[in-house]
Every structure is written in structure tokens, then in C-alpha cells.
Amino acid sequence: MLFSKKDKKEDLHRVLPFVDFHDDMTISADGTISIQFKTTLAFQEQYTEQQYIDWTHILASSMKELPCNSLVQQVDIYYPDQWHNPSIDSNKLDFLKQKQVRHTEGRPILHHESYIILSFPGLYKNYTPLSTFYSRDETKSFSKNPFAHLEKRLTIAKKDAAQFRQSVSTHLPLTPLTAGEFSHLIHRCLSLNFEDPEGNLYGGLVKNKEYVQVANRKAQVISLIESSIEPSYTVLDKFGHNGGVCAPLTDGLGRSLNFPHIISRVIRMIDSEAFLKKHFNSFAWSEATKLDERKLQNIRHIRGEMAEFEQTLCGETNQLSIYLF
């Protein structure tokens, strides 16, 4: 939340969740330690559906090695730009290459940048993210010191992040962001001025019931509230023959939207046993308090699905599961 209910105006440094940019790590007001990377993207058209599935399983295995309650966030930003060919001597190119260079120079493109942010909460773990960067702001008060044992936690977080980076490096090369680079990224996301590498803010953020106005732009947040039971990995991008080639499931939210926008996905590692116990207790209470037969059937159906889910988790050696919000 960028604004409290009572105050309609806040200084930006008061509502941003980050209190310190420490080398290549970031410390939030609630004690969360974040380590951020820029990803080196490949040409997605070269992958088959099976390769997408295999890559998803590799990434899931790498995430399961992270500590419980860790968060993995992927931030993709898209903005219109112009294509500029690399500096080359056109006289050294053959006729067709020269034509190709001239044809593509200055053409409109949709620029894409992707970032991975690993976060390790401290004392305050079990809460829903309040912003794109899922941290509480500085205006909140904490009953316990969120920075207890900070030096030790920084060392452990750095080690876990290095291990994760190494495990995915074959398919997803990650380049660490410095504190300054991450600060600029945050300001670029806030200003929606992605072309400015410094991420300067030229105006305030004004809230409205349906949008937030950033300088002369109106921004809306659209959240995924549920997904299908059966996982989907790819879609056809509609470019080329036979409906197109394989693309990631979220391709329709990426290259298909020709205006500045951000896609944020957060995955949280949870304790499977605690998660199931909490939800089974909730379902039992709901079933005991429901009088309507239709609502009872819905609750029983969900409990049955949860029982099947529990059997799947019990068959895994690693007792951590992934919770997506």
C-alpha cells in the first residue's frame, strides 16, 4: 500500500519499503533481505513445449532448495522502443544484408527486460504482499526488532542466492544487480518511464478508486485471483504457420500488449504440513457452519481435492511446496 487510509499525502521515502541498499542486497523495513538479478533472455521461439516443461521442473527443483518462507519474484517490464542495428561497416555486407539492415533500422519494437528477486523474510513472514515488491512500508510499526541477527542473516542469504544462481545458470544466466541499479529499477517501475536509466520521478503518485496517476500516465493493477487445477505451460503465439510457435503461457500479457507495462509473479516456499493443517481446519469449520446443501457440496468437493493434493505432497521427499499468489 503506497498510502495509509488517513493520510492522502506521504513522502516517497516514507512509503517505499526499503531502508538500506547494501552492496548487492536490499534490506526492507520489516527485516526482509532481497537479492536481485537481471536475467539474460533467450529467443523463446527456439524452444519446444517439452523444453518449457523440463525447464519449469528444473526451476521448481532449484526453488525447493531455498529456505522455507523464501520468495522468488520475477519482474518483466515491456515498453515500446526503436530497433537500432549494431555499429557495422555496411560496405562489408553483401547486397541482401545491406537491404536487411536498412529495412530494420528504426523499426518499432517492444523492449523486454526481466529480473529475478530472491527475498528472505526475517521475523515477519506470514503476510500477503502489499506491493509489487511485497514488503511492508516504513510507516508500519513492529513489536519486535526486525533487524535482529542481521549480519548472520545477510551471510546466509548471500550463500542461498549464490546456490540458486548456480543451479539455474545453464538455462537462465543471472547477473547480480548493484544496489544503485536496483534503486533505479524501482524508480523506473514507479514512474513507468522505462526509457530513463536513472528512473527519475517527474511527478507524484495520485490515487484513485480505479487507477493510480503517475505524472501524466494512468496505471492500473490487474491481479490473478485463481488458476486452473491442471498446469498449462505454453500457448501458440499466433506468428507463423499452424497457429504459431510455442511461447510461455503469459505471452498474451507480454509481447501482445504494445504499451509500457509490468508483469510480476511471486512464488513463496511454504511448509507443506503446516499449510495443509491450516486449510483442513478451515474447511472443517466451514463445513460445520454451512446449512445450505449446495455450499456443503462445494466444501466437500474442495476437501476431496485437498486430500488428493496431500497424497501428492506426502509422496515427495522434500516437504516444501510452492504457493503462488
mmCIF file of C-alpha atoms in Angstrom:
data_model
loop_
_atom_site.group_PDB
_atom_site.id
_atom_site.type_symbol
_atom_site.label_atom_id
_atom_site.label_comp_id
_atom_site.label_asym_id
_atom_site.label_seq_id
_atom_site.Cartn_x
_atom_site.Cartn_y
_atom_site.Cartn_z
ATOM 1 C CA MET A 1 0.000 0.000 0.000
ATOM 2 C CA LEU A 2 1.514 3.313 -1.005
ATOM 3 C CA PHE A 3 -0.911 5.340 1.105
ATOM 4 C CA SER A 4 -2.446 4.920 4.544
ATOM 5 C CA LYS A 5 -6.207 5.282 4.980
ATOM 6 C CA LYS A 6 -5.915 8.500 6.969
ATOM 7 C CA ASP A 7 -3.225 10.344 5.052
ATOM 8 C CA LYS A 8 -3.661 11.362 1.453
ATOM 9 C CA LYS A 9 -0.093 12.602 1.117
ATOM 10 C CA GLU A 10 3.180 10.892 2.040
ATOM 11 C CA ASP A 11 6.820 11.492 1.186
ATOM 12 C CA LEU A 12 8.065 8.802 -1.164
ATOM 13 C CA HIS A 13 10.923 7.719 1.099
ATOM 14 C CA ARG A 14 8.382 7.030 3.859
ATOM 15 C CA VAL A 15 6.268 4.606 1.880
ATOM 16 C CA LEU A 16 8.946 2.730 -0.027
ATOM 17 C CA PRO A 17 9.631 -0.498 1.872
ATOM 18 C CA PHE A 18 13.418 -0.386 1.525
ATOM 19 C CA VAL A 19 15.546 1.115 4.289
ATOM 20 C CA ASP A 20 19.041 0.204 3.075
ATOM 21 C CA PHE A 21 20.707 -0.769 -0.188
ATOM 22 C CA HIS A 22 23.642 -2.870 0.999
ATOM 23 C CA ASP A 23 26.146 -3.749 -1.783
ATOM 24 C CA ASP A 24 24.174 -6.204 -3.945
ATOM 25 C CA MET A 25 21.484 -6.783 -1.303
ATOM 26 C CA THR A 26 18.482 -4.776 -0.145
ATOM 27 C CA ILE A 27 17.060 -4.583 3.372
ATOM 28 C CA SER A 28 13.387 -3.771 3.924
ATOM 29 C CA ALA A 29 11.679 -2.147 6.888
ATOM 30 C CA ASP A 30 10.321 -5.493 8.092
ATOM 31 C CA GLY A 31 13.764 -7.131 8.005
ATOM 32 C CA THR A 32 13.345 -8.873 4.654
ATOM 33 C CA ILE A 33 16.617 -9.319 2.759
ATOM 34 C CA SER A 34 16.372 -9.206 -1.044
ATOM 35 C CA ILE A 35 18.982 -10.138 -3.634
ATOM 36 C CA GLN A 36 18.236 -9.136 -7.193
ATOM 37 C CA PHE A 37 19.439 -10.313 -10.622
ATOM 38 C CA LYS A 38 18.934 -9.346 -14.235
ATOM 39 C CA THR A 39 18.225 -12.321 -16.477
ATOM 40 C CA THR A 40 19.792 -12.998 -19.865
ATOM 41 C CA LEU A 41 16.874 -13.936 -22.090
ATOM 42 C CA ALA A 42 16.980 -16.409 -24.960
ATOM 43 C CA PHE A 43 14.915 -16.389 -28.153
ATOM 44 C CA GLN A 44 11.763 -18.092 -26.926
ATOM 45 C CA GLU A 45 10.781 -19.286 -30.413
ATOM 46 C CA GLN A 46 13.599 -21.845 -30.333
ATOM 47 C CA TYR A 47 12.006 -23.873 -27.525
ATOM 48 C CA THR A 48 9.500 -26.702 -27.821
ATOM 49 C CA GLU A 49 6.674 -27.325 -25.357
ATOM 50 C CA GLN A 50 8.603 -30.189 -23.742
ATOM 51 C CA GLN A 51 11.605 -27.937 -23.218
ATOM 52 C CA TYR A 52 9.367 -25.414 -21.428
ATOM 53 C CA ILE A 53 8.055 -28.213 -19.203
ATOM 54 C CA ASP A 54 11.565 -29.508 -18.458
ATOM 55 C CA TRP A 55 12.786 -26.010 -17.650
ATOM 56 C CA THR A 56 9.842 -25.442 -15.293
ATOM 57 C CA HIS A 57 10.699 -28.637 -13.403
ATOM 58 C CA ILE A 58 14.377 -27.629 -13.147
ATOM 59 C CA LEU A 59 13.416 -24.219 -11.780
ATOM 60 C CA ALA A 60 10.974 -25.774 -9.302
ATOM 61 C CA SER A 61 13.683 -28.138 -8.041
ATOM 62 C CA SER A 62 16.078 -25.217 -7.566
ATOM 63 C CA MET A 63 13.483 -23.226 -5.642
ATOM 64 C CA LYS A 64 12.787 -26.127 -3.296
ATOM 65 C CA GLU A 65 16.374 -25.826 -2.045
ATOM 66 C CA LEU A 66 15.620 -22.336 -0.738
ATOM 67 C CA PRO A 67 14.675 -21.878 2.943
ATOM 68 C CA CYS A 68 11.039 -22.089 3.987
ATOM 69 C CA ASN A 69 9.130 -18.786 3.515
ATOM 70 C CA SER A 70 11.594 -17.573 0.880
ATOM 71 C CA LEU A 71 10.082 -15.656 -2.019
ATOM 72 C CA VAL A 72 11.032 -15.737 -5.689
ATOM 73 C CA GLN A 73 9.740 -12.820 -7.741
ATOM 74 C CA GLN A 74 10.017 -12.404 -11.493
ATOM 75 C CA VAL A 75 9.518 -8.866 -12.791
ATOM 76 C CA ASP A 76 9.169 -8.352 -16.552
ATOM 77 C CA ILE A 77 8.924 -4.848 -17.959
ATOM 78 C CA TYR A 78 7.850 -4.057 -21.520
ATOM 79 C CA TYR A 79 7.950 -0.731 -23.310
ATOM 80 C CA PRO A 80 7.880 0.471 -26.952
ATOM 81 C CA ASP A 81 11.272 1.324 -28.406
ATOM 82 C CA GLN A 82 13.117 1.542 -31.721
ATOM 83 C CA TRP A 83 15.447 -1.077 -33.144
ATOM 84 C CA HIS A 84 18.996 0.056 -33.884
ATOM 85 C CA ASN A 85 21.412 -2.254 -35.653
ATOM 86 C CA PRO A 86 24.872 -2.798 -34.163
ATOM 87 C CA SER A 87 27.576 -0.489 -35.483
ATOM 88 C CA ILE A 88 28.930 -2.232 -38.564
ATOM 89 C CA ASP A 89 30.529 -1.207 -41.843
ATOM 90 C CA SER A 90 27.736 -1.691 -44.370
ATOM 91 C CA ASN A 91 30.274 -1.791 -47.213
ATOM 92 C CA LYS A 92 31.471 -5.152 -45.901
ATOM 93 C CA LEU A 93 27.993 -6.645 -46.160
ATOM 94 C CA ASP A 94 26.533 -8.292 -49.220
ATOM 95 C CA PHE A 95 23.569 -6.773 -51.035
ATOM 96 C CA LEU A 96 20.869 -8.711 -49.162
ATOM 97 C CA LYS A 97 22.395 -7.965 -45.744
ATOM 98 C CA GLN A 98 22.549 -4.260 -46.560
ATOM 99 C CA LYS A 99 18.873 -4.318 -47.516
ATOM 100 C CA GLN A 100 18.027 -6.141 -44.286
ATOM 101 C CA VAL A 101 19.923 -3.620 -42.151
ATOM 102 C CA ARG A 102 18.248 -0.657 -43.834
ATOM 103 C CA HIS A 103 14.818 -2.277 -43.564
ATOM 104 C CA THR A 104 15.060 -2.981 -39.819
ATOM 105 C CA GLU A 105 16.805 0.225 -38.705
ATOM 106 C CA GLY A 106 14.460 2.426 -36.665
ATOM 107 C CA ARG A 107 11.606 -0.090 -36.707
ATOM 108 C CA PRO A 108 9.274 -0.038 -33.685
ATOM 109 C CA ILE A 109 9.828 -2.891 -31.228
ATOM 110 C CA LEU A 110 8.617 -3.848 -27.770
ATOM 111 C CA HIS A 111 11.631 -3.815 -25.477
ATOM 112 C CA HIS A 112 11.674 -6.552 -22.812
ATOM 113 C CA GLU A 113 13.715 -6.708 -19.606
ATOM 114 C CA SER A 114 13.414 -9.449 -16.996
ATOM 115 C CA TYR A 115 14.566 -9.572 -13.375
ATOM 116 C CA ILE A 116 14.606 -12.212 -10.634
ATOM 117 C CA ILE A 117 14.422 -11.111 -6.985
ATOM 118 C CA LEU A 118 15.070 -13.568 -4.150
ATOM 119 C CA SER A 119 13.771 -12.478 -0.755
ATOM 120 C CA PHE A 120 14.344 -13.949 2.683
ATOM 121 C CA PRO A 121 11.907 -12.666 5.362
ATOM 122 C CA GLY A 122 13.018 -12.241 8.963
ATOM 123 C CA LEU A 123 10.630 -12.343 11.926
ATOM 124 C CA TYR A 124 7.591 -11.242 9.918
ATOM 125 C CA LYS A 125 6.872 -13.977 7.380
ATOM 126 C CA ASN A 126 3.209 -14.897 7.130
ATOM 127 C CA TYR A 127 1.553 -11.994 5.385
ATOM 128 C CA THR A 128 0.286 -11.253 1.920
ATOM 129 C CA PRO A 129 2.470 -8.944 -0.203
ATOM 130 C CA LEU A 130 1.308 -5.344 -0.085
ATOM 131 C CA SER A 131 3.137 -4.103 -3.161
ATOM 132 C CA THR A 132 4.903 -5.292 -6.276
ATOM 133 C CA PHE A 133 7.993 -5.793 -4.156
ATOM 134 C CA TYR A 134 5.931 -7.497 -1.378
ATOM 135 C CA SER A 135 7.371 -5.636 1.622
ATOM 136 C CA ARG A 136 5.774 -3.580 4.366
ATOM 137 C CA ASP A 137 6.478 0.133 4.289
ATOM 138 C CA GLU A 138 8.417 2.222 6.781
ATOM 139 C CA THR A 139 5.259 3.735 8.267
ATOM 140 C CA LYS A 140 4.356 0.415 9.917
ATOM 141 C CA SER A 141 5.386 -0.342 13.492
ATOM 142 C CA PHE A 142 6.818 -3.660 14.664
ATOM 143 C CA SER A 143 6.553 -5.159 18.140
ATOM 144 C CA LYS A 144 9.902 -6.960 17.753
ATOM 145 C CA ASN A 145 13.168 -5.774 16.255
ATOM 146 C CA PRO A 146 13.054 -6.873 12.579
ATOM 147 C CA PHE A 147 16.828 -6.442 12.234
ATOM 148 C CA ALA A 148 17.870 -8.957 14.900
ATOM 149 C CA HIS A 149 20.863 -11.117 13.842
ATOM 150 C CA LEU A 150 21.041 -9.154 10.592
ATOM 151 C CA GLU A 151 24.734 -9.798 9.838
ATOM 152 C CA LYS A 152 24.280 -13.557 10.162
ATOM 153 C CA ARG A 153 21.134 -13.478 8.003
ATOM 154 C CA LEU A 154 22.934 -11.450 5.313
ATOM 155 C CA THR A 155 25.653 -14.101 5.110
ATOM 156 C CA ILE A 156 23.127 -16.956 4.857
ATOM 157 C CA ALA A 157 21.011 -15.108 2.271
ATOM 158 C CA LYS A 158 24.045 -14.446 0.097
ATOM 159 C CA LYS A 159 25.014 -18.125 0.225
ATOM 160 C CA ASP A 160 21.484 -19.341 -0.624
ATOM 161 C CA ALA A 161 21.194 -16.867 -3.508
ATOM 162 C CA ALA A 162 24.564 -17.934 -4.936
ATOM 163 C CA GLN A 163 23.480 -21.580 -4.766
ATOM 164 C CA PHE A 164 20.208 -20.811 -6.563
ATOM 165 C CA ARG A 165 22.009 -18.795 -9.234
ATOM 166 C CA GLN A 166 24.435 -21.634 -9.872
ATOM 167 C CA SER A 167 21.685 -24.262 -10.115
ATOM 168 C CA VAL A 168 19.773 -22.390 -12.856
ATOM 169 C CA SER A 169 22.772 -20.902 -14.688
ATOM 170 C CA THR A 170 22.683 -23.430 -17.552
ATOM 171 C CA HIS A 171 19.205 -22.362 -18.662
ATOM 172 C CA LEU A 172 18.873 -18.917 -17.084
ATOM 173 C CA PRO A 173 22.065 -16.848 -16.706
ATOM 174 C CA LEU A 174 21.634 -14.322 -13.879
ATOM 175 C CA THR A 175 23.675 -11.130 -13.452
ATOM 176 C CA PRO A 176 23.644 -9.569 -9.951
ATOM 177 C CA LEU A 177 22.300 -6.020 -9.722
ATOM 178 C CA THR A 178 24.143 -3.489 -7.611
ATOM 179 C CA ALA A 179 22.229 -1.505 -5.013
ATOM 180 C CA GLY A 180 22.235 1.523 -7.313
ATOM 181 C CA GLU A 181 20.921 -0.455 -10.284
ATOM 182 C CA PHE A 182 18.100 -1.933 -8.207
ATOM 183 C CA SER A 183 17.192 1.509 -6.859
ATOM 184 C CA HIS A 184 16.959 2.794 -10.442
ATOM 185 C CA LEU A 185 14.783 -0.196 -11.405
ATOM 186 C CA ILE A 186 12.341 0.587 -8.587
ATOM 187 C CA HIS A 187 12.058 4.208 -9.682
ATOM 188 C CA ARG A 188 11.600 3.176 -13.317
ATOM 189 C CA CYS A 189 8.702 0.940 -12.275
ATOM 190 C CA LEU A 190 7.176 3.697 -10.154
ATOM 191 C CA SER A 191 7.461 6.341 -12.873
ATOM 192 C CA LEU A 192 6.593 3.992 -15.778
ATOM 193 C CA ASN A 193 9.391 5.855 -17.561
ATOM 194 C CA PHE A 194 11.402 2.818 -18.605
ATOM 195 C CA GLU A 195 13.500 4.652 -21.197
ATOM 196 C CA ASP A 196 15.208 6.675 -18.444
ATOM 197 C CA PRO A 197 18.014 4.510 -16.978
ATOM 198 C CA GLU A 198 18.076 6.687 -13.854
ATOM 199 C CA GLY A 199 14.356 6.252 -13.233
ATOM 200 C CA ASN A 200 13.733 9.901 -12.392
ATOM 201 C CA LEU A 201 10.300 10.735 -10.990
ATOM 202 C CA TYR A 202 8.848 13.811 -12.649
ATOM 203 C CA GLY A 203 5.584 13.893 -10.722
ATOM 204 C CA GLY A 204 3.721 12.486 -7.763
ATOM 205 C CA LEU A 205 1.532 9.429 -7.401
ATOM 206 C CA VAL A 206 -2.147 10.297 -7.077
ATOM 207 C CA LYS A 207 -4.525 7.528 -6.053
ATOM 208 C CA ASN A 208 -7.979 7.000 -7.477
ATOM 209 C CA LYS A 209 -10.573 4.272 -6.941
ATOM 210 C CA GLU A 210 -9.764 2.657 -10.277
ATOM 211 C CA TYR A 211 -6.171 3.678 -11.001
ATOM 212 C CA VAL A 212 -3.045 5.459 -9.813
ATOM 213 C CA GLN A 213 -1.940 8.504 -11.775
ATOM 214 C CA VAL A 214 1.831 8.671 -12.240
ATOM 215 C CA ALA A 215 2.804 12.067 -13.655
ATOM 216 C CA ASN A 216 0.690 12.175 -16.859
ATOM 217 C CA ARG A 217 0.049 8.411 -17.012
ATOM 218 C CA LYS A 218 -2.736 6.331 -15.512
ATOM 219 C CA ALA A 219 -1.713 2.946 -14.129
ATOM 220 C CA GLN A 220 -3.934 0.027 -13.162
ATOM 221 C CA VAL A 221 -3.103 -3.159 -11.283
ATOM 222 C CA ILE A 222 -4.701 -6.383 -12.539
ATOM 223 C CA SER A 223 -4.209 -9.433 -10.314
ATOM 224 C CA LEU A 224 -4.631 -13.143 -10.992
ATOM 225 C CA ILE A 225 -7.001 -14.473 -8.336
ATOM 226 C CA GLU A 226 -7.087 -18.135 -9.319
ATOM 227 C CA SER A 227 -5.675 -20.554 -11.860
ATOM 228 C CA SER A 228 -6.683 -23.885 -13.342
ATOM 229 C CA ILE A 229 -6.066 -27.120 -11.457
ATOM 230 C CA GLU A 230 -4.142 -28.631 -14.368
ATOM 231 C CA PRO A 231 -0.959 -26.635 -15.092
ATOM 232 C CA SER A 232 -0.536 -25.114 -18.534
ATOM 233 C CA TYR A 233 2.951 -24.350 -19.768
ATOM 234 C CA THR A 234 2.695 -22.854 -23.240
ATOM 235 C CA VAL A 235 0.449 -21.188 -25.795
ATOM 236 C CA LEU A 236 0.815 -20.594 -29.529
ATOM 237 C CA ASP A 237 1.973 -17.043 -30.217
ATOM 238 C CA LYS A 238 -0.056 -16.778 -33.491
ATOM 239 C CA PHE A 239 3.041 -15.851 -35.504
ATOM 240 C CA GLY A 240 3.866 -18.135 -38.419
ATOM 241 C CA HIS A 241 2.151 -21.263 -39.743
ATOM 242 C CA ASN A 242 -0.177 -23.686 -37.943
ATOM 243 C CA GLY A 243 -1.230 -21.176 -35.307
ATOM 244 C CA GLY A 244 2.282 -20.056 -34.407
ATOM 245 C CA VAL A 245 5.135 -21.432 -32.326
ATOM 246 C CA CYS A 246 5.330 -22.307 -28.635
ATOM 247 C CA ALA A 247 5.524 -19.361 -26.263
ATOM 248 C CA PRO A 248 5.228 -19.014 -22.469
ATOM 249 C CA LEU A 249 1.730 -19.118 -21.023
ATOM 250 C CA THR A 250 1.837 -15.391 -20.177
ATOM 251 C CA ASP A 251 2.841 -14.374 -23.713
ATOM 252 C CA GLY A 252 -0.519 -12.668 -24.190
ATOM 253 C CA LEU A 253 0.350 -10.325 -21.333
ATOM 254 C CA GLY A 254 3.835 -9.681 -22.649
ATOM 255 C CA ARG A 255 4.571 -9.030 -26.297
ATOM 256 C CA SER A 256 0.900 -8.745 -27.216
ATOM 257 C CA LEU A 257 0.421 -5.524 -25.208
ATOM 258 C CA ASN A 258 2.115 -2.718 -27.098
ATOM 259 C CA PHE A 259 2.349 -0.170 -24.293
ATOM 260 C CA PRO A 260 4.509 0.223 -21.160
ATOM 261 C CA HIS A 261 3.560 -2.424 -18.598
ATOM 262 C CA ILE A 262 4.935 -4.673 -15.875
ATOM 263 C CA ILE A 263 4.257 -8.357 -15.174
ATOM 264 C CA SER A 264 5.066 -9.518 -11.650
ATOM 265 C CA ARG A 265 4.949 -13.131 -10.455
ATOM 266 C CA VAL A 266 5.723 -14.141 -6.880
ATOM 267 C CA ILE A 267 6.278 -17.673 -5.601
ATOM 268 C CA ARG A 268 6.577 -18.391 -1.907
ATOM 269 C CA MET A 269 8.118 -21.521 -0.419
ATOM 270 C CA ILE A 270 5.908 -22.889 2.353
ATOM 271 C CA ASP A 271 5.873 -25.683 4.901
ATOM 272 C CA SER A 272 3.565 -28.286 3.343
ATOM 273 C CA GLU A 273 2.470 -29.835 6.639
ATOM 274 C CA ALA A 274 1.587 -26.510 8.274
ATOM 275 C CA PHE A 275 -0.188 -25.333 5.116
ATOM 276 C CA LEU A 276 -2.372 -28.449 4.891
ATOM 277 C CA LYS A 277 -3.213 -28.452 8.597
ATOM 278 C CA LYS A 278 -4.330 -24.824 8.479
ATOM 279 C CA HIS A 279 -6.527 -25.320 5.423
ATOM 280 C CA PHE A 280 -8.074 -28.598 6.571
ATOM 281 C CA ASN A 281 -9.062 -26.914 9.841
ATOM 282 C CA SER A 282 -10.616 -24.045 7.877
ATOM 283 C CA PHE A 283 -12.572 -26.434 5.660
ATOM 284 C CA ALA A 284 -13.793 -28.421 8.669
ATOM 285 C CA TRP A 285 -15.073 -25.220 10.288
ATOM 286 C CA SER A 286 -16.750 -24.123 7.047
ATOM 287 C CA GLU A 287 -18.474 -27.485 6.668
ATOM 288 C CA ALA A 288 -19.704 -27.394 10.270
ATOM 289 C CA THR A 289 -21.226 -23.926 9.845
ATOM 290 C CA LYS A 290 -22.811 -24.367 6.397
ATOM 291 C CA LEU A 291 -26.531 -25.140 6.266
ATOM 292 C CA ASP A 292 -27.116 -24.792 2.539
ATOM 293 C CA GLU A 293 -26.739 -28.172 0.788
ATOM 294 C CA ARG A 294 -25.117 -26.666 -2.296
ATOM 295 C CA LYS A 295 -22.483 -24.888 -0.224
ATOM 296 C CA LEU A 296 -21.865 -28.101 1.696
ATOM 297 C CA GLN A 297 -21.260 -29.973 -1.556
ATOM 298 C CA ASN A 298 -18.765 -27.319 -2.682
ATOM 299 C CA ILE A 299 -16.839 -27.538 0.593
ATOM 300 C CA ARG A 300 -16.757 -31.355 0.456
ATOM 301 C CA HIS A 301 -15.556 -31.251 -3.136
ATOM 302 C CA ILE A 302 -12.710 -28.890 -2.198
ATOM 303 C CA ARG A 303 -11.787 -31.061 0.786
ATOM 304 C CA GLY A 304 -11.600 -34.070 -1.530
ATOM 305 C CA GLU A 305 -9.255 -32.199 -3.868
ATOM 306 C CA MET A 306 -7.121 -31.129 -0.910
ATOM 307 C CA ALA A 307 -6.909 -34.755 0.241
ATOM 308 C CA GLU A 308 -5.575 -35.749 -3.192
ATOM 309 C CA PHE A 309 -3.134 -32.841 -3.038
ATOM 310 C CA GLU A 310 -1.966 -34.047 0.378
ATOM 311 C CA GLN A 311 -1.255 -37.521 -1.019
ATOM 312 C CA THR A 312 0.862 -35.959 -3.764
ATOM 313 C CA LEU A 313 2.877 -33.940 -1.263
ATOM 314 C CA CYS A 314 3.373 -36.907 1.052
ATOM 315 C CA GLY A 315 4.933 -38.804 -1.838
ATOM 316 C CA GLU A 316 7.653 -36.166 -2.213
ATOM 317 C CA THR A 317 10.885 -36.353 -0.263
ATOM 318 C CA ASN A 318 11.095 -32.599 0.119
ATOM 319 C CA GLN A 319 8.404 -31.317 2.457
ATOM 320 C CA LEU A 320 8.334 -27.866 0.920
ATOM 321 C CA SER A 321 5.709 -26.894 -1.595
ATOM 322 C CA ILE A 322 5.184 -23.809 -3.694
ATOM 323 C CA TYR A 323 2.433 -21.301 -3.097
ATOM 324 C CA LEU A 324 1.721 -18.789 -5.835
ATOM 325 C CA PHE A 325 -0.051 -15.509 -5.173
#
